[in-house]
Short mmCIF file of C-alpha atoms in Angstrom, two decimals:
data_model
loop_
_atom_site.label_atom_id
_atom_site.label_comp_id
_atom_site.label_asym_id
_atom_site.label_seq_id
_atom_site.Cartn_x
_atom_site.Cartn_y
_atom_site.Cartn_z
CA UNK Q 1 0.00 0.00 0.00
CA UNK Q 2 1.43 3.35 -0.95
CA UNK Q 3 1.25 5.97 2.13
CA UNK Q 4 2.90 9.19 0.74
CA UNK Q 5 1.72 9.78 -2.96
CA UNK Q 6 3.74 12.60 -3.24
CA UNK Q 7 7.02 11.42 -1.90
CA UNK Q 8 7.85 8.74 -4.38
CA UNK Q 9 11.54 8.61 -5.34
CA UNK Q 10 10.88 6.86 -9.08
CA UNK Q 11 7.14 7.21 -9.58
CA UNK Q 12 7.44 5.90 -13.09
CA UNK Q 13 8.49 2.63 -11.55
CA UNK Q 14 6.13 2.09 -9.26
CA UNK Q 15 3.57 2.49 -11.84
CA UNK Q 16 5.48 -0.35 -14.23
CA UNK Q 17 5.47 -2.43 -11.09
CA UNK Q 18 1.67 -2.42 -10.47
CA UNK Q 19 1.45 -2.74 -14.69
CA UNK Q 20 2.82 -5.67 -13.82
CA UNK Q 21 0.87 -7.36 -11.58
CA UNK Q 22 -2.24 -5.83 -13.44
CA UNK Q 23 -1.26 -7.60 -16.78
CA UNK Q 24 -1.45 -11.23 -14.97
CA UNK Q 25 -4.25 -12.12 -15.42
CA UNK Q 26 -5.79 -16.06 -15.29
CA UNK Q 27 -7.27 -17.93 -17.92
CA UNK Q 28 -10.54 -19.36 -16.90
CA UNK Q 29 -12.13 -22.49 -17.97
CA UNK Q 30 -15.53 -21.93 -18.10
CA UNK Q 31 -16.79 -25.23 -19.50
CA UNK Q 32 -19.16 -26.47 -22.25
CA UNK Q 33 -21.51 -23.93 -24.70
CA UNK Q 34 -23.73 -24.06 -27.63
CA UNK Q 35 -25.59 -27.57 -25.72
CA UNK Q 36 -22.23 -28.97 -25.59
CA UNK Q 37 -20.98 -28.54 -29.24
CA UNK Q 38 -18.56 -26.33 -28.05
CA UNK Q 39 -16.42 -25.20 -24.87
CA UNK Q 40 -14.93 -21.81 -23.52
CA UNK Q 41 -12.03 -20.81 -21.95
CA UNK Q 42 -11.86 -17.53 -20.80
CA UNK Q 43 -8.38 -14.78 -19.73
CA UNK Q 44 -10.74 -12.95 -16.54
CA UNK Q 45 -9.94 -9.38 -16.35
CA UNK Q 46 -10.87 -8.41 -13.42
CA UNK Q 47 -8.14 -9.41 -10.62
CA UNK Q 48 -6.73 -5.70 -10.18
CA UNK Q 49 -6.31 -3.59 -6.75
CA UNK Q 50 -9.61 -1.43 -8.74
CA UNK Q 51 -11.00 -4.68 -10.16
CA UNK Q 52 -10.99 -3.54 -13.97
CA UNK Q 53 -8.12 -4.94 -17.03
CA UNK Q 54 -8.63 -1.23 -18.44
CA UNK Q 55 -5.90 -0.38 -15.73
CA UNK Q 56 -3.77 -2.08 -18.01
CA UNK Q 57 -4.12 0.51 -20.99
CA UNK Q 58 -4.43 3.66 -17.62
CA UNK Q 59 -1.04 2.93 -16.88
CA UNK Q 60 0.95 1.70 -20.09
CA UNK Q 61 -0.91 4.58 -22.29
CA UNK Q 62 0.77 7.05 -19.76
CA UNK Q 63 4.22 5.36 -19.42
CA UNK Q 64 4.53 5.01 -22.93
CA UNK Q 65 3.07 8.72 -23.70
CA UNK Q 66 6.23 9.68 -21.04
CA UNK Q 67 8.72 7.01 -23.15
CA UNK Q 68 8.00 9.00 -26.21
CA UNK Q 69 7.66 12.38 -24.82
CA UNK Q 70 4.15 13.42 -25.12
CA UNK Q 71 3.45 13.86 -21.85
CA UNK Q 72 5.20 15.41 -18.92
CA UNK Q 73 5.73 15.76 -14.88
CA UNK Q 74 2.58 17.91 -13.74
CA UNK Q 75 0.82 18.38 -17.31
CA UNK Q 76 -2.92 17.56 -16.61
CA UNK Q 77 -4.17 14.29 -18.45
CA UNK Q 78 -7.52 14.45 -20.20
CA UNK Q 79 -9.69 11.55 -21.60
CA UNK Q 80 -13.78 10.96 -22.24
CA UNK Q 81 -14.65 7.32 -20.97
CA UNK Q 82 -17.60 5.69 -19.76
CA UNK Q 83 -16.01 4.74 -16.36
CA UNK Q 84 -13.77 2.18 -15.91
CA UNK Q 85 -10.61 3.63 -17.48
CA UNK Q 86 -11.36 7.29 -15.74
CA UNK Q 87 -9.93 4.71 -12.53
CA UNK Q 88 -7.61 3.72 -13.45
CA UNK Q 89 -6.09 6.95 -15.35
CA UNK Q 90 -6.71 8.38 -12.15
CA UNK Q 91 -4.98 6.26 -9.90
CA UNK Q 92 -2.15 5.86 -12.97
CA UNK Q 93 -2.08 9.84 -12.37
CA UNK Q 94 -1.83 10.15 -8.57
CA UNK Q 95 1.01 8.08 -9.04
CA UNK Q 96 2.71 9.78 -11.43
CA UNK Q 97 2.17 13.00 -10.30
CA UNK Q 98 -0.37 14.12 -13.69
CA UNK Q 99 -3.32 15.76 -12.20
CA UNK Q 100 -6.60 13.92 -14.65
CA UNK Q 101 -9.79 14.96 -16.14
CA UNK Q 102 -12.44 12.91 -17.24
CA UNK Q 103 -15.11 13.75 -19.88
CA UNK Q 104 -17.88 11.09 -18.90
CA UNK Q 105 -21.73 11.17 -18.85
CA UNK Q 106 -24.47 10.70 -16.26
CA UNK Q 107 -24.78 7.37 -16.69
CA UNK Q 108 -21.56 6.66 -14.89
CA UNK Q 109 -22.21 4.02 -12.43
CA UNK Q 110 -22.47 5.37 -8.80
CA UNK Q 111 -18.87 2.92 -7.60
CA UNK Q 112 -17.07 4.55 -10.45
CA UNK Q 113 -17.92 7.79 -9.91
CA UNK Q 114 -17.05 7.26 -6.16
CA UNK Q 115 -13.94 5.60 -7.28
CA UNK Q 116 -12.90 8.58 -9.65
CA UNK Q 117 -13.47 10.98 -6.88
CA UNK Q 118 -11.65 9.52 -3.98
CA UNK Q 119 -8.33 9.46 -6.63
CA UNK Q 120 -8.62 13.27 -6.87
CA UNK Q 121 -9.38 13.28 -10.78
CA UNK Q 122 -12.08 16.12 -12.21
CA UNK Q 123 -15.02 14.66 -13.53
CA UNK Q 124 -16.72 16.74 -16.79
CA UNK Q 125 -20.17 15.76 -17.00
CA UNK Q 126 -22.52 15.72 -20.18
CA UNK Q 127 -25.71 17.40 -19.93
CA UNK Q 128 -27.24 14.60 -22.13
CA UNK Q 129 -27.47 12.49 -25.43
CA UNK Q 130 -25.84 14.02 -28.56
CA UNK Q 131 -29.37 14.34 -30.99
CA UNK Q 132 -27.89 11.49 -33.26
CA UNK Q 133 -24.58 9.89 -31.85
CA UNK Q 134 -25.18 9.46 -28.01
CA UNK Q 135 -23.34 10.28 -25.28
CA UNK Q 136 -20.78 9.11 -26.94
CA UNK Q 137 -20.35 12.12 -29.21
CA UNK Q 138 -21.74 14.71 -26.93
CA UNK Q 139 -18.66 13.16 -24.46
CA UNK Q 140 -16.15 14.08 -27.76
CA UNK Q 141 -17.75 18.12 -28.05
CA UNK Q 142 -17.06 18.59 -24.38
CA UNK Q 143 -13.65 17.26 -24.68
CA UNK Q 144 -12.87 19.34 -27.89
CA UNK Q 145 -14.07 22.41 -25.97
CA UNK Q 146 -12.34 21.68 -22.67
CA UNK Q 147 -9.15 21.45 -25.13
CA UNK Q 148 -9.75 24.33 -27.33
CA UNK Q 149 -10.08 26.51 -23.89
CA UNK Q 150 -7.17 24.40 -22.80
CA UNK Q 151 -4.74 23.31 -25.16
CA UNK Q 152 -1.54 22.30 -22.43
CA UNK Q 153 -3.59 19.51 -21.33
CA UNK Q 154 -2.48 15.67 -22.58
CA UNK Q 155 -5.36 13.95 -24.08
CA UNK Q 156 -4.40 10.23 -24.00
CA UNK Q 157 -6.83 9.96 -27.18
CA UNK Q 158 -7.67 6.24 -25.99
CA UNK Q 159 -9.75 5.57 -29.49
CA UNK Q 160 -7.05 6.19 -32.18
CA UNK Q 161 -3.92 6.44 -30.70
CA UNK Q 162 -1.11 4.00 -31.98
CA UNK Q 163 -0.64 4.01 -27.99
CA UNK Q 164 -3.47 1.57 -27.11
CA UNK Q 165 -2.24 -1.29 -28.98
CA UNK Q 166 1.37 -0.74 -27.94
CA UNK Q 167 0.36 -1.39 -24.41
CA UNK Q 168 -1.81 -4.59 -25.04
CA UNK Q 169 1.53 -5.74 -26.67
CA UNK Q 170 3.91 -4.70 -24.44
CA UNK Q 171 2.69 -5.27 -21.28
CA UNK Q 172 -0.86 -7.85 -21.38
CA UNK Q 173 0.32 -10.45 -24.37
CA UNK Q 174 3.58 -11.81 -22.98
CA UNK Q 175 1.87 -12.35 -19.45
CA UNK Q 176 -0.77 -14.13 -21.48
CA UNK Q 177 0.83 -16.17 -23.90
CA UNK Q 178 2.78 -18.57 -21.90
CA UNK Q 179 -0.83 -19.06 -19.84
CA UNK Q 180 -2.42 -20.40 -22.98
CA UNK Q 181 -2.46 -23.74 -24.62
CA UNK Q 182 -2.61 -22.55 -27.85
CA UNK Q 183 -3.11 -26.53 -29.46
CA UNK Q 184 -6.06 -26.81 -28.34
CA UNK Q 185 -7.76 -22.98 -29.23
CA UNK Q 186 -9.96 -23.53 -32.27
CA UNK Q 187 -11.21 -19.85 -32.46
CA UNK Q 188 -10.98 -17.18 -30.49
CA UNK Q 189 -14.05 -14.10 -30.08
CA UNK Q 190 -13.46 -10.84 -28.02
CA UNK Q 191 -15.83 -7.60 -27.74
CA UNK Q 192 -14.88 -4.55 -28.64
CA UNK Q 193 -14.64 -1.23 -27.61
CA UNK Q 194 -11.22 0.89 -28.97
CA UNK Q 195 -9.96 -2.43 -29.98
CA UNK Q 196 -6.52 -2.23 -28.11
CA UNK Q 197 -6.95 -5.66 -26.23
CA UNK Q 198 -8.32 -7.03 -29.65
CA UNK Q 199 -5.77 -6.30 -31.98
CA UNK Q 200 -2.84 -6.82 -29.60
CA UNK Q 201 -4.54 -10.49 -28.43
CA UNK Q 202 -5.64 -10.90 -32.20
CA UNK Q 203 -2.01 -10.65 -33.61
CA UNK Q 204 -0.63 -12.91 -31.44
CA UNK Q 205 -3.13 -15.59 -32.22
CA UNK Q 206 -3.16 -15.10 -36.11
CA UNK Q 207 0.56 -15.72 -35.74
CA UNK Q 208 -0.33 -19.12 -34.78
CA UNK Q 209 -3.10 -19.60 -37.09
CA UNK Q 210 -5.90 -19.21 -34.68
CA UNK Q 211 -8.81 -17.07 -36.54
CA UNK Q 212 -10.22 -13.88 -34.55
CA UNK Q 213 -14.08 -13.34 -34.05
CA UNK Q 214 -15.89 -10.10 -32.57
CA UNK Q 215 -18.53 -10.72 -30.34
CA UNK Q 216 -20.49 -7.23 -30.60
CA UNK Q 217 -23.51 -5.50 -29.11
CA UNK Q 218 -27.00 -4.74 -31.23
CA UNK Q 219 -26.85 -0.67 -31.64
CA UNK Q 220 -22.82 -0.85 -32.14
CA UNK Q 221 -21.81 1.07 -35.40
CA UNK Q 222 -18.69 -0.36 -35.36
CA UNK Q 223 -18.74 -2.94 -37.96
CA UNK Q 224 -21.32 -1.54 -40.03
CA UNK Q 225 -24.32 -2.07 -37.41
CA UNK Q 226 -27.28 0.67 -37.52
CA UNK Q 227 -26.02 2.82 -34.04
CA UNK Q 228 -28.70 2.51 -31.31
CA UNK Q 229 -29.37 2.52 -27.30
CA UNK Q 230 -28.07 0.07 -24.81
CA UNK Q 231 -27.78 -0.43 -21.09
CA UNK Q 232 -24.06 -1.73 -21.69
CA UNK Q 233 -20.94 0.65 -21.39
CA UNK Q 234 -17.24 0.02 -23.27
CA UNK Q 235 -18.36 -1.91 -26.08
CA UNK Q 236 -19.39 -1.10 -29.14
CA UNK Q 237 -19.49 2.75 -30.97
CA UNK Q 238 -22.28 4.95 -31.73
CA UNK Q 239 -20.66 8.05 -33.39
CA UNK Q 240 -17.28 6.70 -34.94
CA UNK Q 241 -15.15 3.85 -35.47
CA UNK Q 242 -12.45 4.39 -33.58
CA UNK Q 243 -8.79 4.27 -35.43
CA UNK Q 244 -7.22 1.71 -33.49
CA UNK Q 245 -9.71 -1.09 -34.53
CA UNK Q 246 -10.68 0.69 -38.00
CA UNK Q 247 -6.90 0.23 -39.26
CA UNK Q 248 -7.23 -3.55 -37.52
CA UNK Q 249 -10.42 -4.76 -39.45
CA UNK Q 250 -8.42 -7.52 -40.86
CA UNK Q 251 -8.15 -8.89 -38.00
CA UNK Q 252 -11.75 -9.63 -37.73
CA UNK Q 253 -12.91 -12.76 -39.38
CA UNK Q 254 -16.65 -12.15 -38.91
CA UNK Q 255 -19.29 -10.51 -35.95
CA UNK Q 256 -22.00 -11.59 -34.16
CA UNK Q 257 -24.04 -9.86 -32.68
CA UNK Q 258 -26.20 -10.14 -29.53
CA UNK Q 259 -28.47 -7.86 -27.41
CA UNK Q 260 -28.56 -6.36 -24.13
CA UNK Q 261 -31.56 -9.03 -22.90
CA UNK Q 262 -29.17 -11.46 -24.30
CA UNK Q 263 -26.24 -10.11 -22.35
CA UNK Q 264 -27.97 -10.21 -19.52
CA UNK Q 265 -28.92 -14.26 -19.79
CA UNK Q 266 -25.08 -15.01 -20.70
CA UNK Q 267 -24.71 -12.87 -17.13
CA UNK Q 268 -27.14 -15.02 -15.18
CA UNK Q 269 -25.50 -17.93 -16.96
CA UNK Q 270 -21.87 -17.39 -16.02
CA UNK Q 271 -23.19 -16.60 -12.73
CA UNK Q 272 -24.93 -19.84 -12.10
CA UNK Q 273 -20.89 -21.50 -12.73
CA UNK Q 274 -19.35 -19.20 -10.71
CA UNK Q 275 -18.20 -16.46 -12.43
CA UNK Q 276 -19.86 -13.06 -11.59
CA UNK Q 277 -19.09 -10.50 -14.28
CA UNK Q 278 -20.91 -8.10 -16.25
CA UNK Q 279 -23.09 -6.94 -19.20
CA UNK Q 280 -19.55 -7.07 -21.64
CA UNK Q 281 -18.23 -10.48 -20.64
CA UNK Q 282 -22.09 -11.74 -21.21
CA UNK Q 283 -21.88 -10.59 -24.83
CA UNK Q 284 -18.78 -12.36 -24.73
CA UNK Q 285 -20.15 -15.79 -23.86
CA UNK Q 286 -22.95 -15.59 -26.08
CA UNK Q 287 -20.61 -15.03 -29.17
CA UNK Q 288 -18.86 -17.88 -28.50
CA UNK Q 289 -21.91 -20.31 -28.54
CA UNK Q 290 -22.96 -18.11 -32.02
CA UNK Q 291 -19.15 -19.06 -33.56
CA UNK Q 292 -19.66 -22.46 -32.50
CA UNK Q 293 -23.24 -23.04 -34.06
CA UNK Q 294 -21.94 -20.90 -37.05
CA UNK Q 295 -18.44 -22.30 -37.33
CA UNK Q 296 -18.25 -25.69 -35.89
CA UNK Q 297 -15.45 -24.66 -33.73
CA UNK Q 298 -15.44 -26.31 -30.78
CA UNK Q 299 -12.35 -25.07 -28.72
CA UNK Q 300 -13.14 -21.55 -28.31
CA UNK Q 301 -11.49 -18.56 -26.24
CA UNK Q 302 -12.35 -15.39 -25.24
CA UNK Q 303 -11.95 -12.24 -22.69
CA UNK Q 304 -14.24 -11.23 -19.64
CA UNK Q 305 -13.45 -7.83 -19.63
CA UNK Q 306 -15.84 -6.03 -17.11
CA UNK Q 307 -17.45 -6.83 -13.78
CA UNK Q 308 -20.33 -7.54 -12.15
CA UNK Q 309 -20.79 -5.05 -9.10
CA UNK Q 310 -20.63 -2.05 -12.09
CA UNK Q 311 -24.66 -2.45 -13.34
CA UNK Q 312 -25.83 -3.25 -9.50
CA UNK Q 313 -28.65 -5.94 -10.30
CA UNK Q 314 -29.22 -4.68 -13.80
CA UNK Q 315 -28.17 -7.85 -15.46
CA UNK Q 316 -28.79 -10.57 -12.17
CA UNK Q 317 -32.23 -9.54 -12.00
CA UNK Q 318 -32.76 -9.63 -8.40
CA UNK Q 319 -34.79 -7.24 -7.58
CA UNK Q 320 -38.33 -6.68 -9.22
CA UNK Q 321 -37.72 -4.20 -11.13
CA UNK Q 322 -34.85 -5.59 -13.18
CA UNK Q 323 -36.59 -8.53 -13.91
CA UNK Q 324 -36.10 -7.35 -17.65
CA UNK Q 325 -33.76 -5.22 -19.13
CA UNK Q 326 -34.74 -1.80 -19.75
CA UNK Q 327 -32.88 0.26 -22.58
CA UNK Q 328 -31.54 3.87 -21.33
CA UNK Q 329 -33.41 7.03 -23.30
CA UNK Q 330 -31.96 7.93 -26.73
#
């Protein structure tokens, strides 16, 4: 536990060391799918001190922005998210001694929020929904005008910097490589939100001949989808594709797509073997049993990237009034 934030002697290597240790992740086996046709194994993101892989890309996307000399001691850091990389650039920034703002919308779920605030970092709240790209686009006009009245600060640029990758690849895929039996992987599916884990995962595993799947969300624009509403956050794009996946698309063998009341029952389903995560990692599961069905792969592996306690019983459905899944206003 670090005491005196301000008082590190080599704050750029205390950051590297908790990279580290963020970047180990386990590889999950998460038995049979598609009525048995098919089975899953899983690399589980969520075994940080904050409980979220995205502090993966909040630290290396800062280390490396210092490496190449983007960013310096004391210049603010500036970023829009939907929560769970505001964390972990904030905690990245305490560390390092970069003050952080984060362009974000109300939606934010209440933990995060809390989360965000207790590190120190500035939240920037939307007012609402952009008319025809979301929150997502009415997050990227506040950030352009917080930068046009501010121009010093670093914006990390998460959605098309050549960064994002480079820290999948640098920090996540040689912890994860050695972790996988990569003999008996058939196929492997991920969701998508920049694309950084994708591409830097999807590389590897073309390099062994392993084809790469994206399991999406209905209302993602991403891959050519029509953009609509949804209850999940970090997947999919409403407004843009961002860079890092657009210049990545081959890559991508094929999409399927599920929604969020299909999210939610891959939720309730990993939850009933023991593996609590959230909306994302739902999507996740249920793209694997479509690549089976569609494919006849059977061997199949994929990424649980978020976790449960972020949507409260939105997904569980253990209260009343989540019983269903209700879609946010457009």
């Amino acid at each position: 536990m670090i005491e005196n934030w301000h008082g590190l002697e080599h704050p750029r290597l205390v950051a590297e060391k908790l990279l580290e240790g963020f970047s180990d992740l386990p590889v999950l086996d998460c038995g049979p799918i598609a009525g048995g046709r098919g089975r899953l194994r899983a690399i589980y993101g969520m075994t940080t001190t904050e409980s979220s892989f995205k502090s993966i890309l909040g630290f290396g996307i800062l280390l490396l922005a210092y490496e190449a000399g983007l960013l310096r001691p004391g210049q603010t850091v500036i970023e829009s998210t939907s929560g769970s990389l505001g964390v972990s650039l904030a905690l990245a920034g305490k560390i390092l001694g970069n003050p952080v703002e984060l362009v974000t919308d109300p939606n934010i779920p209440a933990i995060t929020r809390r989360k965000i605030e207790l590190l120190g970092a500035k939240l920037h709240l939307v007012s609402g929904p952009h008319p025809t790209g979301g929150t997502q686009q009415a997050r990227v006009e506040l950030l352009d005008a917080l930068l046009a009245e501010r121009p010093g600060m670093h914006w990390t640029d998460q959605n098309n910097s050549d960064l994002n990758p480079a820290v999948y690849r640098r920090w996540l895929v040689p912890s994860i490589e050695p972790k996988l039996d990569l003999d008996w992987i058939d196929a492997a599916i991920f969701v998508v939100g920049t694309g950084g884990h994708f591409v830097g995962l999807s590389e590897m595993l073309c390099r062994h001949g392993i084809p790469c799947y994206v399991a999406d969300r209905v209302g993602s624009a991403t891959f050519g989808g029509e953009p609509g509403p949804s209850i999940l956050r970090g997947i999919g794009n409403t407004n843009a594709v961002p860079a890092v996946i657009g210049s990545a698309m081959h890559l991508v063998e094929d999409v399927f797509y599920s929604s969020d009341e299909e999210a939610a029952e891959g939720v309730r389903e990993l939850a009933g073997r023991g593996v609590y995560a959230g909306g994302t990692s739902g999507i996740a599961l249920r793209g694997a049993a479509k690549l089976v069905a569609a494919t006849g792969a059977r061997n199949i592996l994929t990424f649980f990237p978020d976790r449960g306690d972020l949507y409260g019983d939105v997904f569980l459905g253990a209260s009343p009034q989540h019983s269903e899944v209700l879609l946010p206003a457009v």
